[in-house]
Coordinates of C-alpha atoms in Angstrom, one line a residue:
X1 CA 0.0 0.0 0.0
X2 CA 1.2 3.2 -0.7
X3 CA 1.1 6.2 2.0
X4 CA 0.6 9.9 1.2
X5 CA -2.1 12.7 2.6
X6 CA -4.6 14.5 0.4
X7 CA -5.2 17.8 0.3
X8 CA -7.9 19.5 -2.1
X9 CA -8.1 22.9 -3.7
X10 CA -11.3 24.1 -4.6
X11 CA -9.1 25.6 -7.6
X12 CA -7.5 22.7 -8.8
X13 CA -6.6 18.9 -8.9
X14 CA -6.3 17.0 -5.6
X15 CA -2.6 17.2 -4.8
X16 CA -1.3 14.4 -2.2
X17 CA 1.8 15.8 0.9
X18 CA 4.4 13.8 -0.5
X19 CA 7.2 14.8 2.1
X20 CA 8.3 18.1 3.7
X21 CA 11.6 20.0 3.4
X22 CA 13.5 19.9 6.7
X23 CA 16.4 22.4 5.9
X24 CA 19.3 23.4 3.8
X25 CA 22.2 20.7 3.7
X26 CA 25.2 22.7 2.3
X27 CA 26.2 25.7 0.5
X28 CA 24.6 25.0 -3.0
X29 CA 20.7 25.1 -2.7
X30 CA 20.6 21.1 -1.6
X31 CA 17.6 20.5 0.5
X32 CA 16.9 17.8 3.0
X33 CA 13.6 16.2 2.7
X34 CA 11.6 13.7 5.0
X35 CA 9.0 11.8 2.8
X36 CA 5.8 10.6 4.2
X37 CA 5.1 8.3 0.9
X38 CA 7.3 5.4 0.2
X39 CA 7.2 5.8 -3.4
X40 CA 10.5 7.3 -3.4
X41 CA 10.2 8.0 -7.7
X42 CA 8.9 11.1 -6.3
X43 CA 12.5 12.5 -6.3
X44 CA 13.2 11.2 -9.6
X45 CA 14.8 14.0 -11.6
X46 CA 12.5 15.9 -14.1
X47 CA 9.8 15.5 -10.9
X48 CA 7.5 18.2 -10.2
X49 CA 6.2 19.5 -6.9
X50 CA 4.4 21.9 -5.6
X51 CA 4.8 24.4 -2.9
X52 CA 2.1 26.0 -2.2
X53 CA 1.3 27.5 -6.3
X54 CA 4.8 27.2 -7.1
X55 CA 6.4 24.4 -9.4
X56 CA 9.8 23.0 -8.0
X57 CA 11.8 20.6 -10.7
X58 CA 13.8 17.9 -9.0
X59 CA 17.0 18.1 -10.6
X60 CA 19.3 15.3 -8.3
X61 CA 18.2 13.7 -5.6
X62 CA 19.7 11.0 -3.2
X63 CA 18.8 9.3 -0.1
X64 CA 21.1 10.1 3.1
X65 CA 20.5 8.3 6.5
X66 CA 16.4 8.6 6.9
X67 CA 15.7 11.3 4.6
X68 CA 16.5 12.4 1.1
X69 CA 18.8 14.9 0.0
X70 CA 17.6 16.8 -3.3
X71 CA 18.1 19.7 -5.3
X72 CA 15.6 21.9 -7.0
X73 CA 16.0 23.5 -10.5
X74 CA 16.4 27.8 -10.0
X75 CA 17.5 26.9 -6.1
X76 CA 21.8 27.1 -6.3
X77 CA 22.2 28.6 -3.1
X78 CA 22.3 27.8 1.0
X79 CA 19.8 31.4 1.2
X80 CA 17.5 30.1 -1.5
X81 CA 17.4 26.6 -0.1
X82 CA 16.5 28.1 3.5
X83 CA 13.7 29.8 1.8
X84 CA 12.5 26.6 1.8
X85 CA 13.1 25.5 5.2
X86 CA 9.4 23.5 6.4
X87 CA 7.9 23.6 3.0
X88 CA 4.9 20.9 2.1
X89 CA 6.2 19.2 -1.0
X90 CA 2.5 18.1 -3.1
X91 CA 2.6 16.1 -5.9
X92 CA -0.4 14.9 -8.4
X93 CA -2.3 11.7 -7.6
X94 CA -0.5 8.9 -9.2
X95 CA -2.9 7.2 -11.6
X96 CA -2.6 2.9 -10.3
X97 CA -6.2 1.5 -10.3
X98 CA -5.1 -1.5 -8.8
X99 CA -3.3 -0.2 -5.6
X100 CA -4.5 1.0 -2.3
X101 CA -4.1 4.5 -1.5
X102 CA -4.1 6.1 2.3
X103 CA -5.8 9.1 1.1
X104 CA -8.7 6.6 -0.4
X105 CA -9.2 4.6 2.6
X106 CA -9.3 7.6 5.2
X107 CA -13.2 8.5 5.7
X108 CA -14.2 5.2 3.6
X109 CA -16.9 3.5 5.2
X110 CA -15.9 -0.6 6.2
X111 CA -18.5 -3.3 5.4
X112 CA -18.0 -6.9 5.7
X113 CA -19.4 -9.1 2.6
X114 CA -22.8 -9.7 4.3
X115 CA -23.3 -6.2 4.3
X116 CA -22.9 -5.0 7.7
X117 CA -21.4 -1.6 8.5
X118 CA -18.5 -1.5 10.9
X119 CA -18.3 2.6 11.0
X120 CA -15.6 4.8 8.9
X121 CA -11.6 4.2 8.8
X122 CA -9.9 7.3 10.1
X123 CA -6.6 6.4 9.8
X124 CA -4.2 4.4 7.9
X125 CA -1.5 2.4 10.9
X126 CA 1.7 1.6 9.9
X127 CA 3.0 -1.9 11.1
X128 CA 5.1 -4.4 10.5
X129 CA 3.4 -6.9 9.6
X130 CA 0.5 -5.4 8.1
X131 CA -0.6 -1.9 8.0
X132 CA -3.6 -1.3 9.8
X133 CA -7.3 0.6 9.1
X134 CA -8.0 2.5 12.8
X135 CA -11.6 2.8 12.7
X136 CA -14.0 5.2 14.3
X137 CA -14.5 2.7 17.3
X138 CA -10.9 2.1 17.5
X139 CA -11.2 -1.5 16.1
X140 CA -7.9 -2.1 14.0
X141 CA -8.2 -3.9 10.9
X142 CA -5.0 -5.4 8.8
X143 CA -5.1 -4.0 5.1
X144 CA -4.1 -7.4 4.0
X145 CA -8.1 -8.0 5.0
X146 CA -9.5 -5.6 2.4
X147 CA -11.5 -6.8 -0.3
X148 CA -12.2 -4.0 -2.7
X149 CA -12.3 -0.3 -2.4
X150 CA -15.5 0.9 -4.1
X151 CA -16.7 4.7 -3.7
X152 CA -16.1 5.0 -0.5
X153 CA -17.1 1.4 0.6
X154 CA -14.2 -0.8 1.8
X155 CA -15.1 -4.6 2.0
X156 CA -13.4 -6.6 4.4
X157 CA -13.3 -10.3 5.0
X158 CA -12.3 -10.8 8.3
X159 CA -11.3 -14.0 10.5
X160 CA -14.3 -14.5 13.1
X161 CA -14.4 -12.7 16.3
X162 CA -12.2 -9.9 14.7
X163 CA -14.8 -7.1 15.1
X164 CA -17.5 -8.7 17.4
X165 CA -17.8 -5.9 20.3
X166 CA -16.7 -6.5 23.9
X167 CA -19.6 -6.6 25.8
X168 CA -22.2 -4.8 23.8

């Protein structure tokens, strides 16, 4: 599954947060970026990202400990790259029918098969073994449960007992 946050415009095109930039890294414009999507072709040269309604070109990028470091077409010095210091980097949904995005599940509505509701996913968990809807009610459900994603509905098949309630 593939983790970003939405954000709409009434202006434009959904953009998803694809990372922020932390702070300058050297004298030449280089920028240090922590990305909150693990597709990491984001940085790809020849990129384009938004901040705020300016266009930034990736024009080299490379990852460095647990971030990226990346440099931005017009941006050749430490000054202009501090300009930058705690900018939202937004990029344009990326167009894969058959993968699960964060932004999709969030506020989806989770039935099982038969039908019945279970209330709305409000978050997307990360975890090791499988990442995990948080629901409404706090019930977790592993993604590796979902069925299909259809507007707004999110089948589940779940092993019994999974979301019977505690005493209700």
């Amino acid at each position: 599954m593939s983790r970003s946050t939405s954000s709409s415009s009434s202006s434009g095109p959904t953009l998803l947060e694809i990372g922020r930039i932390t702070r300058p890294h050297g004298l030449r414009g280089e920028v240090s970026v922590e990305l909150v999507t693990d597709r990491v072709e984001r940085l790809d040269p020849g990129a384009e990202l938004m901040v705020g309604d300016t266009t930034l070109t990736v024009s080299a990028s490379r990852p460095h400990q647990d971030r990226w470091l990346v440099f931005f077409e017009g941006v050749t010095t430490r000054e202009g790259a501090d300009a930058l210091r705690g900018a939202v980097l937004r990029a344009d949904e990326l167009d894969e029918p058959d993968v699960l995005w964060v932004h999709q599940l969030i506020g989806s509505e989770v039935a099982t098969p038969d039908g019945v509701r279970h209330g709305q996913v409000v978050a997307v968990e990360a975890n090791p073994a499988s990442d995990l809807l948080v629901l409404e009610s706090g019930a977790l459900i592993p993604v590796r449960f979902v069925v299909e994603l259809v507007d707004g509905l999110v089948t589940v098949e779940v092993p019994a007992g999974l979301l019977d309630e505690d005493g209700d």
